């Protein structure tokens, strides 16, 4: 790939961070590129309105010309299409079946041509990864109304489920044991959209017989986290960098 294009793309990736305007010095420090190189690239972007310059603060941010490009890209990307190669790679790395789940009402739907079934959002780790990152109001309503239904599956104590959901939010991943498939571990992680909201979840189900030890289980969790982060990126989400 042409080196100058790589440098330009790297600058655009940095400028994606919300609510922050970058100076040339900051961009140079982050990329390792000379300020003169960054200035030339930014001048080109500014001419096309891909980047705009604050003349008083001498800082730069993404410009309005990218809005139409982003909307066109969003219209052309379906989460199933973006997920397919990521799910295949997740299955290859873990040697387990992988799943993509979206929320439909108070249930989680597997997006798969063969399955496509719905189950309660508190059923298994992959669905819990969807439930845990809903709004506090939604979670309270779910705990108050969904668990008491005769057909609710699995049966769960509201206080215990609330605590589990808090743990999932803290760790960024859900792990369940035998809730959905007997004698198997479920691992799920959230997928975010361009607006920063939860849009889906991804994960695997692994039989106990194929999990060698705790180290292997942690490795599987890392693989699921990585796949969720990769798909979130393709859906337009930008993770905040820790300072």
PDB file of C-alpha atoms in Angstrom:
ATOM      1  CA  UNK A   1       0.000   0.000   0.000  1.00  0.00           C
ATOM      2  CA  UNK A   2       1.217   3.513  -0.811  1.00  0.00           C
ATOM      3  CA  UNK A   3       2.981   4.971   2.235  1.00  0.00           C
ATOM      4  CA  UNK A   4       1.475   8.443   1.864  1.00  0.00           C
ATOM      5  CA  UNK A   5      -2.045   6.985   1.848  1.00  0.00           C
ATOM      6  CA  UNK A   6      -1.302   5.000   4.979  1.00  0.00           C
ATOM      7  CA  UNK A   7      -0.149   8.170   6.728  1.00  0.00           C
ATOM      8  CA  UNK A   8      -3.261  10.056   5.656  1.00  0.00           C
ATOM      9  CA  UNK A   9      -5.528   7.229   6.847  1.00  0.00           C
ATOM     10  CA  UNK A  10      -3.701   7.125  10.178  1.00  0.00           C
ATOM     11  CA  UNK A  11      -4.409  10.828  10.701  1.00  0.00           C
ATOM     12  CA  UNK A  12      -8.107  10.383   9.939  1.00  0.00           C
ATOM     13  CA  UNK A  13      -8.284   7.533  12.459  1.00  0.00           C
ATOM     14  CA  UNK A  14      -6.854   9.790  15.160  1.00  0.00           C
ATOM     15  CA  UNK A  15      -9.224  12.615  14.303  1.00  0.00           C
ATOM     16  CA  UNK A  16     -12.198  10.267  14.803  1.00  0.00           C
ATOM     17  CA  UNK A  17     -11.974  10.768  18.578  1.00  0.00           C
ATOM     18  CA  UNK A  18     -15.086  12.646  19.655  1.00  0.00           C
ATOM     19  CA  UNK A  19     -14.977  16.054  21.362  1.00  0.00           C
ATOM     20  CA  UNK A  20     -11.276  16.599  20.751  1.00  0.00           C
ATOM     21  CA  UNK A  21      -9.451  18.901  18.378  1.00  0.00           C
ATOM     22  CA  UNK A  22      -5.836  18.085  17.608  1.00  0.00           C
ATOM     23  CA  UNK A  23      -2.914  20.382  17.068  1.00  0.00           C
ATOM     24  CA  UNK A  24      -0.190  19.451  14.602  1.00  0.00           C
ATOM     25  CA  UNK A  25       2.148  18.877  17.560  1.00  0.00           C
ATOM     26  CA  UNK A  26      -0.288  16.374  19.118  1.00  0.00           C
ATOM     27  CA  UNK A  27      -0.737  14.553  15.833  1.00  0.00           C
ATOM     28  CA  UNK A  28       3.010  14.427  15.349  1.00  0.00           C
ATOM     29  CA  UNK A  29       3.519  12.982  18.822  1.00  0.00           C
ATOM     30  CA  UNK A  30       0.801  10.360  18.316  1.00  0.00           C
ATOM     31  CA  UNK A  31       1.932   9.235  14.872  1.00  0.00           C
ATOM     32  CA  UNK A  32       5.658   9.850  14.953  1.00  0.00           C
ATOM     33  CA  UNK A  33       5.381  11.737  11.665  1.00  0.00           C
ATOM     34  CA  UNK A  34       7.219  15.043  11.128  1.00  0.00           C
ATOM     35  CA  UNK A  35       5.021  18.138  11.606  1.00  0.00           C
ATOM     36  CA  UNK A  36       5.792  19.211   8.034  1.00  0.00           C
ATOM     37  CA  UNK A  37       4.387  15.936   6.670  1.00  0.00           C
ATOM     38  CA  UNK A  38       1.259  16.228   8.803  1.00  0.00           C
ATOM     39  CA  UNK A  39       0.765  19.835   7.702  1.00  0.00           C
ATOM     40  CA  UNK A  40       0.873  18.868   4.009  1.00  0.00           C
ATOM     41  CA  UNK A  41      -1.651  16.052   4.487  1.00  0.00           C
ATOM     42  CA  UNK A  42      -3.996  18.251   6.498  1.00  0.00           C
ATOM     43  CA  UNK A  43      -3.850  21.001   3.891  1.00  0.00           C
ATOM     44  CA  UNK A  44      -5.121  18.546   1.281  1.00  0.00           C
ATOM     45  CA  UNK A  45      -7.880  17.296   3.576  1.00  0.00           C
ATOM     46  CA  UNK A  46      -8.916  20.871   4.389  1.00  0.00           C
ATOM     47  CA  UNK A  47      -9.233  21.738   0.704  1.00  0.00           C
ATOM     48  CA  UNK A  48     -11.742  18.905   0.280  1.00  0.00           C
ATOM     49  CA  UNK A  49     -13.489  19.688   3.607  1.00  0.00           C
ATOM     50  CA  UNK A  50     -12.588  16.256   4.980  1.00  0.00           C
ATOM     51  CA  UNK A  51     -10.879  18.144   7.799  1.00  0.00           C
ATOM     52  CA  UNK A  52     -11.526  21.659   9.117  1.00  0.00           C
ATOM     53  CA  UNK A  53      -9.074  23.973  10.886  1.00  0.00           C
ATOM     54  CA  UNK A  54      -9.832  26.216  13.843  1.00  0.00           C
ATOM     55  CA  UNK A  55      -8.023  29.398  12.808  1.00  0.00           C
ATOM     56  CA  UNK A  56      -7.888  30.759  16.376  1.00  0.00           C
ATOM     57  CA  UNK A  57      -6.726  27.627  18.245  1.00  0.00           C
ATOM     58  CA  UNK A  58      -4.772  26.196  15.271  1.00  0.00           C
ATOM     59  CA  UNK A  59      -6.369  22.793  15.789  1.00  0.00           C
ATOM     60  CA  UNK A  60      -8.000  20.304  13.430  1.00  0.00           C
ATOM     61  CA  UNK A  61     -11.065  18.057  13.451  1.00  0.00           C
ATOM     62  CA  UNK A  62     -13.036  15.981  10.951  1.00  0.00           C
ATOM     63  CA  UNK A  63     -14.997  18.021   8.424  1.00  0.00           C
ATOM     64  CA  UNK A  64     -18.507  17.927   6.936  1.00  0.00           C
ATOM     65  CA  UNK A  65     -17.506  16.249   3.684  1.00  0.00           C
ATOM     66  CA  UNK A  66     -17.097  12.970   5.575  1.00  0.00           C
ATOM     67  CA  UNK A  67     -20.724  12.928   6.734  1.00  0.00           C
ATOM     68  CA  UNK A  68     -22.119  11.859   3.367  1.00  0.00           C
ATOM     69  CA  UNK A  69     -19.376   9.253   2.998  1.00  0.00           C
ATOM     70  CA  UNK A  70     -20.141   7.848   6.430  1.00  0.00           C
ATOM     71  CA  UNK A  71     -23.861   7.668   5.742  1.00  0.00           C
ATOM     72  CA  UNK A  72     -23.267   5.945   2.422  1.00  0.00           C
ATOM     73  CA  UNK A  73     -20.954   3.431   4.077  1.00  0.00           C
ATOM     74  CA  UNK A  74     -23.454   2.782   6.887  1.00  0.00           C
ATOM     75  CA  UNK A  75     -26.209   2.141   4.343  1.00  0.00           C
ATOM     76  CA  UNK A  76     -24.016  -0.345   2.515  1.00  0.00           C
ATOM     77  CA  UNK A  77     -22.847  -2.302   5.576  1.00  0.00           C
ATOM     78  CA  UNK A  78     -25.107  -4.904   7.111  1.00  0.00           C
ATOM     79  CA  UNK A  79     -23.906  -6.293  10.392  1.00  0.00           C
ATOM     80  CA  UNK A  80     -24.314  -9.859   9.106  1.00  0.00           C
ATOM     81  CA  UNK A  81     -22.023  -9.156   6.181  1.00  0.00           C
ATOM     82  CA  UNK A  82     -19.413  -7.437   8.316  1.00  0.00           C
ATOM     83  CA  UNK A  83     -19.610 -10.221  10.896  1.00  0.00           C
ATOM     84  CA  UNK A  84     -19.205 -13.195   8.572  1.00  0.00           C
ATOM     85  CA  UNK A  85     -15.395 -13.171   8.214  1.00  0.00           C
ATOM     86  CA  UNK A  86     -14.984 -12.253  11.893  1.00  0.00           C
ATOM     87  CA  UNK A  87     -17.183 -15.140  13.015  1.00  0.00           C
ATOM     88  CA  UNK A  88     -15.301 -17.525  10.748  1.00  0.00           C
ATOM     89  CA  UNK A  89     -12.006 -16.379  12.235  1.00  0.00           C
ATOM     90  CA  UNK A  90     -13.373 -16.671  15.782  1.00  0.00           C
ATOM     91  CA  UNK A  91     -14.441 -20.247  15.096  1.00  0.00           C
ATOM     92  CA  UNK A  92     -11.053 -21.000  13.541  1.00  0.00           C
ATOM     93  CA  UNK A  93      -9.124 -19.587  16.521  1.00  0.00           C
ATOM     94  CA  UNK A  94     -11.300 -21.211  19.200  1.00  0.00           C
ATOM     95  CA  UNK A  95     -12.325 -24.387  17.364  1.00  0.00           C
ATOM     96  CA  UNK A  96     -15.874 -23.691  18.526  1.00  0.00           C
ATOM     97  CA  UNK A  97     -19.082 -22.545  16.855  1.00  0.00           C
ATOM     98  CA  UNK A  98     -19.516 -18.769  16.982  1.00  0.00           C
ATOM     99  CA  UNK A  99     -22.729 -16.765  17.079  1.00  0.00           C
ATOM    100  CA  UNK A 100     -23.984 -13.255  16.355  1.00  0.00           C
ATOM    101  CA  UNK A 101     -27.060 -12.133  18.304  1.00  0.00           C
ATOM    102  CA  UNK A 102     -29.233  -9.029  18.017  1.00  0.00           C
ATOM    103  CA  UNK A 103     -31.998  -7.802  20.316  1.00  0.00           C
ATOM    104  CA  UNK A 104     -35.611  -8.257  19.244  1.00  0.00           C
ATOM    105  CA  UNK A 105     -37.885  -6.897  21.970  1.00  0.00           C
ATOM    106  CA  UNK A 106     -36.890  -8.632  25.187  1.00  0.00           C
ATOM    107  CA  UNK A 107     -35.306 -11.554  23.395  1.00  0.00           C
ATOM    108  CA  UNK A 108     -31.994 -12.243  21.674  1.00  0.00           C
ATOM    109  CA  UNK A 109     -32.148 -13.487  18.086  1.00  0.00           C
ATOM    110  CA  UNK A 110     -29.350 -15.537  16.546  1.00  0.00           C
ATOM    111  CA  UNK A 111     -28.529 -14.091  13.124  1.00  0.00           C
ATOM    112  CA  UNK A 112     -27.896 -17.284  11.268  1.00  0.00           C
ATOM    113  CA  UNK A 113     -29.604 -18.740   8.232  1.00  0.00           C
ATOM    114  CA  UNK A 114     -29.785 -22.171   9.821  1.00  0.00           C
ATOM    115  CA  UNK A 115     -31.063 -21.169  13.253  1.00  0.00           C
ATOM    116  CA  UNK A 116     -32.614 -17.716  13.695  1.00  0.00           C
ATOM    117  CA  UNK A 117     -34.228 -18.587  17.019  1.00  0.00           C
ATOM    118  CA  UNK A 118     -35.144 -16.219  19.853  1.00  0.00           C
ATOM    119  CA  UNK A 119     -34.679 -16.690  23.597  1.00  0.00           C
ATOM    120  CA  UNK A 120     -34.896 -14.443  26.661  1.00  0.00           C
ATOM    121  CA  UNK A 121     -32.081 -11.928  27.002  1.00  0.00           C
ATOM    122  CA  UNK A 122     -30.930 -13.461  30.299  1.00  0.00           C
ATOM    123  CA  UNK A 123     -30.453 -16.885  28.704  1.00  0.00           C
ATOM    124  CA  UNK A 124     -26.756 -17.600  28.259  1.00  0.00           C
ATOM    125  CA  UNK A 125     -23.673 -15.436  28.120  1.00  0.00           C
ATOM    126  CA  UNK A 126     -24.038 -14.132  24.562  1.00  0.00           C
ATOM    127  CA  UNK A 127     -27.527 -12.772  25.242  1.00  0.00           C
ATOM    128  CA  UNK A 128     -26.530 -11.470  28.677  1.00  0.00           C
ATOM    129  CA  UNK A 129     -23.812  -9.451  26.945  1.00  0.00           C
ATOM    130  CA  UNK A 130     -26.683  -7.681  25.168  1.00  0.00           C
ATOM    131  CA  UNK A 131     -28.781  -7.242  28.292  1.00  0.00           C
ATOM    132  CA  UNK A 132     -25.983  -5.964  30.537  1.00  0.00           C
ATOM    133  CA  UNK A 133     -25.263  -2.924  28.359  1.00  0.00           C
ATOM    134  CA  UNK A 134     -28.839  -1.711  28.024  1.00  0.00           C
ATOM    135  CA  UNK A 135     -29.944   1.437  29.849  1.00  0.00           C
ATOM    136  CA  UNK A 136     -30.463   1.242  33.603  1.00  0.00           C
ATOM    137  CA  UNK A 137     -34.169   1.936  33.063  1.00  0.00           C
ATOM    138  CA  UNK A 138     -34.503  -0.964  30.631  1.00  0.00           C
ATOM    139  CA  UNK A 139     -32.656  -3.364  32.934  1.00  0.00           C
ATOM    140  CA  UNK A 140     -34.855  -2.417  35.895  1.00  0.00           C
ATOM    141  CA  UNK A 141     -37.978  -3.036  33.844  1.00  0.00           C
ATOM    142  CA  UNK A 142     -36.624  -6.346  32.587  1.00  0.00           C
ATOM    143  CA  UNK A 143     -35.790  -7.538  36.091  1.00  0.00           C
ATOM    144  CA  UNK A 144     -39.196  -6.468  37.389  1.00  0.00           C
ATOM    145  CA  UNK A 145     -41.360  -7.931  34.637  1.00  0.00           C
ATOM    146  CA  UNK A 146     -39.605 -10.584  32.556  1.00  0.00           C
ATOM    147  CA  UNK A 147     -38.284 -12.940  35.214  1.00  0.00           C
ATOM    148  CA  UNK A 148     -41.681 -13.545  36.850  1.00  0.00           C
ATOM    149  CA  UNK A 149     -43.300 -14.870  33.683  1.00  0.00           C
ATOM    150  CA  UNK A 150     -44.154 -18.602  33.831  1.00  0.00           C
ATOM    151  CA  UNK A 151     -42.376 -19.161  30.508  1.00  0.00           C
ATOM    152  CA  UNK A 152     -39.222 -17.249  31.505  1.00  0.00           C
ATOM    153  CA  UNK A 153     -36.099 -19.316  30.855  1.00  0.00           C
ATOM    154  CA  UNK A 154     -33.923 -19.870  32.711  1.00  0.00           C
ATOM    155  CA  UNK A 155     -35.468 -19.101  36.093  1.00  0.00           C
ATOM    156  CA  UNK A 156     -33.390 -16.404  37.796  1.00  0.00           C
ATOM    157  CA  UNK A 157     -33.375 -14.362  40.964  1.00  0.00           C
ATOM    158  CA  UNK A 158     -33.653 -10.635  40.070  1.00  0.00           C
ATOM    159  CA  UNK A 159     -31.075  -9.519  42.658  1.00  0.00           C
ATOM    160  CA  UNK A 160     -28.561 -12.168  41.594  1.00  0.00           C
ATOM    161  CA  UNK A 161     -29.062 -11.381  37.909  1.00  0.00           C
ATOM    162  CA  UNK A 162     -28.663  -7.651  38.568  1.00  0.00           C
ATOM    163  CA  UNK A 163     -25.333  -8.314  40.282  1.00  0.00           C
ATOM    164  CA  UNK A 164     -24.193 -10.557  37.426  1.00  0.00           C
ATOM    165  CA  UNK A 165     -25.070  -7.874  34.891  1.00  0.00           C
ATOM    166  CA  UNK A 166     -23.034  -5.320  36.863  1.00  0.00           C
ATOM    167  CA  UNK A 167     -20.059  -7.686  36.771  1.00  0.00           C
ATOM    168  CA  UNK A 168     -20.448  -8.155  33.027  1.00  0.00           C
ATOM    169  CA  UNK A 169     -20.417  -4.389  32.516  1.00  0.00           C
ATOM    170  CA  UNK A 170     -17.280  -4.044  34.636  1.00  0.00           C
ATOM    171  CA  UNK A 171     -15.401  -6.830  32.844  1.00  0.00           C
ATOM    172  CA  UNK A 172     -16.777  -6.214  29.370  1.00  0.00           C
ATOM    173  CA  UNK A 173     -17.534  -9.897  28.861  1.00  0.00           C
ATOM    174  CA  UNK A 174     -20.110 -12.463  29.961  1.00  0.00           C
ATOM    175  CA  UNK A 175     -19.443 -16.077  30.932  1.00  0.00           C
ATOM    176  CA  UNK A 176     -22.162 -18.610  31.728  1.00  0.00           C
ATOM    177  CA  UNK A 177     -22.069 -22.269  32.726  1.00  0.00           C
ATOM    178  CA  UNK A 178     -24.651 -24.726  31.477  1.00  0.00           C
ATOM    179  CA  UNK A 179     -27.496 -22.196  31.236  1.00  0.00           C
ATOM    180  CA  UNK A 180     -28.323 -22.677  27.600  1.00  0.00           C
ATOM    181  CA  UNK A 181     -26.409 -25.798  26.568  1.00  0.00           C
ATOM    182  CA  UNK A 182     -25.826 -28.347  29.348  1.00  0.00           C
ATOM    183  CA  UNK A 183     -22.195 -29.120  30.193  1.00  0.00           C
ATOM    184  CA  UNK A 184     -20.936 -26.135  28.217  1.00  0.00           C
ATOM    185  CA  UNK A 185     -19.543 -22.668  28.798  1.00  0.00           C
ATOM    186  CA  UNK A 186     -20.955 -19.662  26.973  1.00  0.00           C
ATOM    187  CA  UNK A 187     -18.807 -16.586  26.361  1.00  0.00           C
ATOM    188  CA  UNK A 188     -20.218 -13.347  24.958  1.00  0.00           C
ATOM    189  CA  UNK A 189     -19.115  -9.758  24.398  1.00  0.00           C
ATOM    190  CA  UNK A 190     -20.967  -6.621  23.264  1.00  0.00           C
ATOM    191  CA  UNK A 191     -20.793  -5.000  19.849  1.00  0.00           C
ATOM    192  CA  UNK A 192     -21.237  -1.233  19.614  1.00  0.00           C
ATOM    193  CA  UNK A 193     -22.501   0.845  16.715  1.00  0.00           C
ATOM    194  CA  UNK A 194     -21.411   4.215  15.399  1.00  0.00           C
ATOM    195  CA  UNK A 195     -23.520   5.987  18.046  1.00  0.00           C
ATOM    196  CA  UNK A 196     -21.757   4.160  20.873  1.00  0.00           C
ATOM    197  CA  UNK A 197     -24.827   2.123  21.758  1.00  0.00           C
ATOM    198  CA  UNK A 198     -24.987  -1.642  22.045  1.00  0.00           C
ATOM    199  CA  UNK A 199     -26.051  -3.071  18.680  1.00  0.00           C
ATOM    200  CA  UNK A 200     -25.393  -6.813  18.964  1.00  0.00           C
ATOM    201  CA  UNK A 201     -23.275  -9.402  20.729  1.00  0.00           C
ATOM    202  CA  UNK A 202     -20.908 -12.099  19.607  1.00  0.00           C
ATOM    203  CA  UNK A 203     -19.662 -15.219  21.300  1.00  0.00           C
ATOM    204  CA  UNK A 204     -19.075 -18.944  21.427  1.00  0.00           C
ATOM    205  CA  UNK A 205     -20.380 -22.012  23.254  1.00  0.00           C
ATOM    206  CA  UNK A 206     -17.698 -24.500  24.288  1.00  0.00           C
ATOM    207  CA  UNK A 207     -18.309 -27.938  25.843  1.00  0.00           C
ATOM    208  CA  UNK A 208     -16.581 -28.500  29.184  1.00  0.00           C
ATOM    209  CA  UNK A 209     -14.778 -31.487  27.659  1.00  0.00           C
ATOM    210  CA  UNK A 210     -12.831 -29.195  25.301  1.00  0.00           C
ATOM    211  CA  UNK A 211     -11.770 -26.622  27.902  1.00  0.00           C
ATOM    212  CA  UNK A 212      -8.418 -27.762  29.202  1.00  0.00           C
ATOM    213  CA  UNK A 213      -8.027 -25.425  32.191  1.00  0.00           C
ATOM    214  CA  UNK A 214      -8.591 -21.861  33.438  1.00  0.00           C
ATOM    215  CA  UNK A 215      -5.823 -20.578  31.171  1.00  0.00           C
ATOM    216  CA  UNK A 216      -7.599 -22.007  28.140  1.00  0.00           C
ATOM    217  CA  UNK A 217     -10.883 -20.431  29.282  1.00  0.00           C
ATOM    218  CA  UNK A 218      -9.213 -17.022  29.614  1.00  0.00           C
ATOM    219  CA  UNK A 219      -7.759 -17.452  26.124  1.00  0.00           C
ATOM    220  CA  UNK A 220     -11.237 -18.098  24.735  1.00  0.00           C
ATOM    221  CA  UNK A 221     -12.511 -14.964  26.474  1.00  0.00           C
ATOM    222  CA  UNK A 222      -9.723 -12.905  24.921  1.00  0.00           C
ATOM    223  CA  UNK A 223     -10.615 -14.229  21.467  1.00  0.00           C
ATOM    224  CA  UNK A 224     -14.277 -13.271  21.931  1.00  0.00           C
ATOM    225  CA  UNK A 225     -13.317  -9.798  23.215  1.00  0.00           C
ATOM    226  CA  UNK A 226     -11.075  -9.247  20.214  1.00  0.00           C
ATOM    227  CA  UNK A 227     -13.784 -10.326  17.756  1.00  0.00           C
ATOM    228  CA  UNK A 228     -16.361  -8.042  19.381  1.00  0.00           C
ATOM    229  CA  UNK A 229     -13.968  -5.091  19.271  1.00  0.00           C
ATOM    230  CA  UNK A 230     -13.137  -5.786  15.618  1.00  0.00           C
ATOM    231  CA  UNK A 231     -16.783  -5.936  14.600  1.00  0.00           C
ATOM    232  CA  UNK A 232     -17.560  -2.791  16.615  1.00  0.00           C
ATOM    233  CA  UNK A 233     -14.812  -1.025  14.677  1.00  0.00           C
ATOM    234  CA  UNK A 234     -16.299  -2.110  11.348  1.00  0.00           C
ATOM    235  CA  UNK A 235     -19.705  -0.849  12.492  1.00  0.00           C
ATOM    236  CA  UNK A 236     -18.171   2.604  13.003  1.00  0.00           C
ATOM    237  CA  UNK A 237     -17.545   2.582  16.754  1.00  0.00           C
ATOM    238  CA  UNK A 238     -14.471   4.340  18.097  1.00  0.00           C
ATOM    239  CA  UNK A 239     -13.130   3.124  21.441  1.00  0.00           C
ATOM    240  CA  UNK A 240     -11.832   5.850  23.708  1.00  0.00           C
ATOM    241  CA  UNK A 241      -8.122   5.590  24.307  1.00  0.00           C
ATOM    242  CA  UNK A 242      -6.967   5.469  27.887  1.00  0.00           C
ATOM    243  CA  UNK A 243      -4.783   8.412  28.834  1.00  0.00           C
TER     244      UNK A 243
END
